PDB file of C-alpha atoms in Angstrom:
ATOM      1  CA  MET A   1      -4.196  97.658  48.559  1.00 51.00           C
ATOM      2  CA  GLY A   2      -5.440  94.744  50.384  1.00 58.00           C
ATOM      3  CA  GLY A   3      -8.140  92.105  51.066  1.00 76.00           C
ATOM      4  CA  TYR A   4      -7.064  89.253  48.173  1.00 88.00           C
ATOM      5  CA  ALA A   5      -4.089  87.220  48.268  1.00 89.00           C
ATOM      6  CA  ASN A   6      -0.941  87.322  45.945  1.00 91.00           C
ATOM      7  CA  GLY A   7      -1.729  86.396  43.156  1.00 94.00           C
ATOM      8  CA  GLN A   8      -5.940  86.364  43.493  1.00 95.00           C
ATOM      9  CA  TRP A   9      -6.937  89.872  42.737  1.00 94.00           C
ATOM     10  CA  PRO A  10      -9.838  90.010  41.247  1.00 94.00           C
ATOM     11  CA  GLU A  11      -8.824  91.149  37.207  1.00 94.00           C
ATOM     12  CA  SER A  12     -11.555  93.435  37.253  1.00 94.00           C
ATOM     13  CA  MET A  13     -10.001  95.387  39.859  1.00 92.00           C
ATOM     14  CA  PHE A  14      -7.201  96.149  37.138  1.00 95.00           C
ATOM     15  CA  ILE A  15      -6.708  97.935  33.756  1.00 95.00           C
ATOM     16  CA  VAL A  16      -5.784  96.007  31.055  1.00 97.00           C
ATOM     17  CA  TYR A  17      -2.676  97.852  29.761  1.00 97.00           C
ATOM     18  CA  ASP A  18      -1.910  95.778  26.874  1.00 97.00           C
ATOM     19  CA  LYS A  19      -1.934  92.154  25.806  1.00 97.00           C
ATOM     20  CA  GLY A  20      -0.869  89.078  23.317  1.00 97.00           C
ATOM     21  CA  VAL A  21       0.021  85.495  22.807  1.00 96.00           C
ATOM     22  CA  ASP A  22       3.207  83.961  23.646  1.00 91.00           C
ATOM     23  CA  GLY A  23       4.620  79.980  23.410  1.00 88.00           C
ATOM     24  CA  ASP A  24       2.212  79.860  27.232  1.00 85.00           C
ATOM     25  CA  GLY A  25      -0.984  81.594  25.047  1.00 90.00           C
ATOM     26  CA  PRO A  26      -3.032  84.217  25.999  1.00 95.00           C
ATOM     27  CA  TRP A  27      -1.279  87.244  28.691  1.00 96.00           C
ATOM     28  CA  LYS A  28      -1.357  90.756  29.764  1.00 97.00           C
ATOM     29  CA  HIS A  29      -0.383  93.293  31.714  1.00 97.00           C
ATOM     30  CA  LEU A  30      -2.735  94.152  34.042  1.00 97.00           C
ATOM     31  CA  VAL A  31      -1.656  97.337  36.057  1.00 95.00           C
ATOM     32  CA  THR A  32      -3.937  99.391  38.673  1.00 92.00           C
ATOM     33  CA  ALA A  33      -4.485 103.148  37.129  1.00 93.00           C
ATOM     34  CA  GLY A  34      -2.438 104.378  39.508  1.00 92.00           C
ATOM     35  CA  THR A  35       0.290 102.428  38.185  1.00 93.00           C
ATOM     36  CA  GLN A  36      -1.004 102.677  34.255  1.00 96.00           C
ATOM     37  CA  HIS A  37       0.026 106.924  34.966  1.00 97.00           C
ATOM     38  CA  LYS A  38       3.059 106.032  35.789  1.00 96.00           C
ATOM     39  CA  ILE A  39       3.971 103.831  33.246  1.00 97.00           C
ATOM     40  CA  ASN A  40       3.085 106.598  30.374  1.00 98.00           C
ATOM     41  CA  ARG A  41       4.937 109.692  31.914  1.00 98.00           C
ATOM     42  CA  LEU A  42       8.336 106.882  32.450  1.00 98.00           C
ATOM     43  CA  LYS A  43       7.788 106.196  29.032  1.00 98.00           C
ATOM     44  CA  GLU A  44       7.485 110.264  28.593  1.00 98.00           C
ATOM     45  CA  LEU A  45      11.091 110.847  29.920  1.00 98.00           C
ATOM     46  CA  ALA A  46      12.846 107.219  28.643  1.00 98.00           C
ATOM     47  CA  TYR A  47      11.387 108.786  24.493  1.00 98.00           C
ATOM     48  CA  LYS A  48      12.763 112.842  26.337  1.00 98.00           C
ATOM     49  CA  ARG A  49      16.309 111.916  27.304  1.00 98.00           C
ATOM     50  CA  THR A  50      16.563 108.800  24.789  1.00 98.00           C
ATOM     51  CA  LYS A  51      14.548 109.090  22.114  1.00 98.00           C
ATOM     52  CA  ARG A  52      13.993 105.223  22.064  1.00 98.00           C
ATOM     53  CA  ARG A  53      11.482 103.505  23.301  1.00 98.00           C
ATOM     54  CA  LEU A  54      11.065 101.873  26.792  1.00 98.00           C
ATOM     55  CA  GLU A  55       8.321  98.478  26.419  1.00 97.00           C
ATOM     56  CA  ILE A  56       6.711  96.643  29.187  1.00 97.00           C
ATOM     57  CA  SER A  57       7.941  92.881  28.669  1.00 94.00           C
ATOM     58  CA  PRO A  58       5.916  90.521  26.950  1.00 95.00           C
ATOM     59  CA  GLY A  59       3.658  87.791  28.889  1.00 94.00           C
ATOM     60  CA  TRP A  60       2.586  88.489  32.588  1.00 95.00           C
ATOM     61  CA  SER A  61       4.889  91.054  33.144  1.00 95.00           C
ATOM     62  CA  CYS A  62       2.906  93.186  35.165  1.00 95.00           C
ATOM     63  CA  TYR A  63       0.460  91.380  37.725  1.00 96.00           C
ATOM     64  CA  ARG A  64       0.567  87.358  37.791  1.00 96.00           C
ATOM     65  CA  PRO A  65      -1.885  85.342  38.682  1.00 96.00           C
ATOM     66  CA  LEU A  66      -1.530  81.685  39.463  1.00 96.00           C
ATOM     67  CA  GLY A  67      -2.269  80.300  36.561  1.00 96.00           C
ATOM     68  CA  PRO A  68       1.213  82.378  35.350  1.00 96.00           C
ATOM     69  CA  GLN A  69       2.921  81.757  38.708  1.00 96.00           C
ATOM     70  CA  ARG A  70       2.844  77.941  38.388  1.00 96.00           C
ATOM     71  CA  ILE A  71       3.634  78.935  34.457  1.00 94.00           C
ATOM     72  CA  TYR A  72       6.621  80.576  35.461  1.00 92.00           C
ATOM     73  CA  ARG A  73       8.068  78.619  38.655  1.00 94.00           C
ATOM     74  CA  ALA A  74       8.035  75.534  36.709  1.00 94.00           C
ATOM     75  CA  ARG A  75      10.062  77.217  33.551  1.00 91.00           C
ATOM     76  CA  TYR A  76      12.114  79.411  35.588  1.00 88.00           C
ATOM     77  CA  GLY A  77      12.411  77.055  38.658  1.00 90.00           C
ATOM     78  CA  THR A  78      14.609  79.971  41.087  1.00 86.00           C
ATOM     79  CA  GLY A  79      14.200  82.154  39.002  1.00 82.00           C
ATOM     80  CA  ALA A  80      10.814  82.904  38.990  1.00 86.00           C
ATOM     81  CA  SER A  81       9.604  83.014  42.716  1.00 87.00           C
ATOM     82  CA  VAL A  82       7.539  80.798  45.100  1.00 89.00           C
ATOM     83  CA  VAL A  83       4.022  80.090  43.102  1.00 94.00           C
ATOM     84  CA  GLY A  84       1.746  82.329  45.765  1.00 91.00           C
ATOM     85  CA  LYS A  85       5.177  84.804  46.665  1.00 87.00           C
ATOM     86  CA  SER A  86       5.148  87.174  43.414  1.00 87.00           C
ATOM     87  CA  SER A  87       6.344  90.887  43.651  1.00 85.00           C
ATOM     88  CA  HIS A  88       3.326  90.640  40.472  1.00 90.00           C
ATOM     89  CA  GLY A  89       0.828  88.817  42.762  1.00 89.00           C
ATOM     90  CA  ILE A  90       0.961  92.042  45.054  1.00 88.00           C
ATOM     91  CA  ASN A  91       1.104  91.101  48.953  1.00 76.00           C
ATOM     92  CA  TRP A  92       4.336  89.217  48.412  1.00 64.00           C
ATOM     93  CA  TRP A  93       7.015  87.706  50.750  1.00 63.00           C
ATOM     94  CA  ASP A  94       9.888  89.536  51.500  1.00 65.00           C
ATOM     95  CA  GLY A  95      11.670  87.446  54.200  1.00 66.00           C
ATOM     96  CA  ASP A  96      13.488  90.654  55.799  1.00 71.00           C
ATOM     97  CA  ARG A  97      10.720  92.976  56.012  1.00 66.00           C
ATOM     98  CA  GLY A  98       7.424  90.722  56.165  1.00 66.00           C
ATOM     99  CA  TRP A  99       4.841  90.930  53.235  1.00 64.00           C
ATOM    100  CA  ILE A 100       4.987  93.971  50.681  1.00 64.00           C
ATOM    101  CA  THR A 101       1.746  95.499  48.588  1.00 71.00           C
ATOM    102  CA  CYS A 102       3.108  96.558  45.469  1.00 76.00           C
ATOM    103  CA  LEU A 103       3.211  95.584  41.870  1.00 86.00           C
ATOM    104  CA  ALA A 104       6.434  94.496  40.002  1.00 90.00           C
ATOM    105  CA  VAL A 105       6.168  95.759  36.160  1.00 94.00           C
ATOM    106  CA  ASP A 106       8.690  94.027  33.767  1.00 93.00           C
ATOM    107  CA  PHE A 107      10.651  96.460  31.323  1.00 94.00           C
ATOM    108  CA  HIS A 108      12.289  94.318  29.214  1.00 92.00           C
ATOM    109  CA  ASN A 109      14.824  96.884  27.059  1.00 94.00           C
ATOM    110  CA  TRP A 110      15.197  99.124  29.652  1.00 93.00           C
ATOM    111  CA  GLY A 111      18.971  98.809  29.854  1.00 92.00           C
ATOM    112  CA  TRP A 112      18.964  99.713  25.422  1.00 95.00           C
ATOM    113  CA  VAL A 113      16.795 102.033  26.203  1.00 97.00           C
ATOM    114  CA  TYR A 114      19.320 104.221  28.543  1.00 96.00           C
ATOM    115  CA  GLY A 115      22.654 102.006  27.780  1.00 95.00           C
ATOM    116  CA  TRP A 116      22.575 101.058  30.560  1.00 91.00           C
ATOM    117  CA  ASP A 117      22.845 104.084  32.531  1.00 92.00           C
ATOM    118  CA  ARG A 118      20.882 102.387  35.375  1.00 89.00           C
ATOM    119  CA  ASP A 119      21.772 105.151  37.196  1.00 92.00           C
ATOM    120  CA  ALA A 120      19.657 107.025  34.622  1.00 96.00           C
ATOM    121  CA  TRP A 121      17.659 104.727  34.850  1.00 94.00           C
ATOM    122  CA  PHE A 122      17.043 104.344  38.823  1.00 93.00           C
ATOM    123  CA  ALA A 123      15.708 108.759  38.417  1.00 96.00           C
ATOM    124  CA  ASP A 124      13.007 108.705  35.163  1.00 97.00           C
ATOM    125  CA  CYS A 125      11.749 105.532  37.488  1.00 96.00           C
ATOM    126  CA  ARG A 126      11.367 107.893  40.091  1.00 95.00           C
ATOM    127  CA  THR A 127      10.543 110.431  39.006  1.00 98.00           C
ATOM    128  CA  ALA A 128       7.685 109.181  37.335  1.00 97.00           C
ATOM    129  CA  GLY A 129       6.542 107.781  41.055  1.00 94.00           C
ATOM    130  CA  LEU A 130       7.423 104.150  40.481  1.00 92.00           C
ATOM    131  CA  GLU A 131      10.460 102.797  43.182  1.00 87.00           C
ATOM    132  CA  PRO A 132      13.076 100.503  40.734  1.00 87.00           C
ATOM    133  CA  GLY A 133      14.495  97.482  42.456  1.00 73.00           C
ATOM    134  CA  LEU A 134      17.026  94.600  41.784  1.00 56.00           C
ATOM    135  CA  ILE A 135      15.329  91.460  41.613  1.00 53.00           C
ATOM    136  CA  MET A 136      17.463  89.035  39.749  1.00 50.00           C
ATOM    137  CA  LYS A 137      20.365  89.830  40.337  1.00 51.00           C
ATOM    138  CA  TRP A 138      22.152  87.072  38.861  1.00 48.00           C
ATOM    139  CA  ARG A 139      21.290  88.372  35.583  1.00 51.00           C
ATOM    140  CA  GLY A 140      24.078  90.558  35.575  1.00 53.00           C
ATOM    141  CA  ASN A 141      24.672  94.625  35.088  1.00 51.00           C
ATOM    142  CA  GLY A 142      22.810  95.321  37.542  1.00 51.00           C
ATOM    143  CA  TYR A 143      19.262  93.569  36.388  1.00 50.00           C
ATOM    144  CA  PRO A 144      16.400  95.939  37.886  1.00 46.00           C
TER     145      PRO A 144
END
C-alpha cells in the first residue's frame, strides 16, 4: 500500500468490518480485505484455544483517519500518537526505522481471552499472519 499520507487514505480502499457509536460519535473498523481474513483467522484460533471470543476494541481501532487521530491525541495526550503518525493511519513514523507501512488493530479483550498468556496470544497472531507488537508498554501486563 502506498500513495497517501497517514490518516488520509480514502475509505473506499477499505472494508467496513464493524461499526458503532460511542461518546465521540460514529466509528468504523476499516480494514483491507487481507487484514479482514487475518482477523477472522485469529478469532477462530483464539476460540479454538480458549473457547472465548476475541473482539476488536470499540472505536476507531483499525484504520484511523485524521479526525479520530486528533480526538484521541486530545484525550490521551502522549498516550496516543502524534496526529499524522499513528500506527492506525498507515505509513507511520517509527523514529528508529523511519516510515513504516502497517495497519494497527486493537483487541481490547486479548488478555481476558488468553488469560494474559502473551506467548499464546503472539503465537496465534503470527499463525493468523499478523505481527503483534507492544505499542503501549506503560499499560502493564506486556500490553500488546
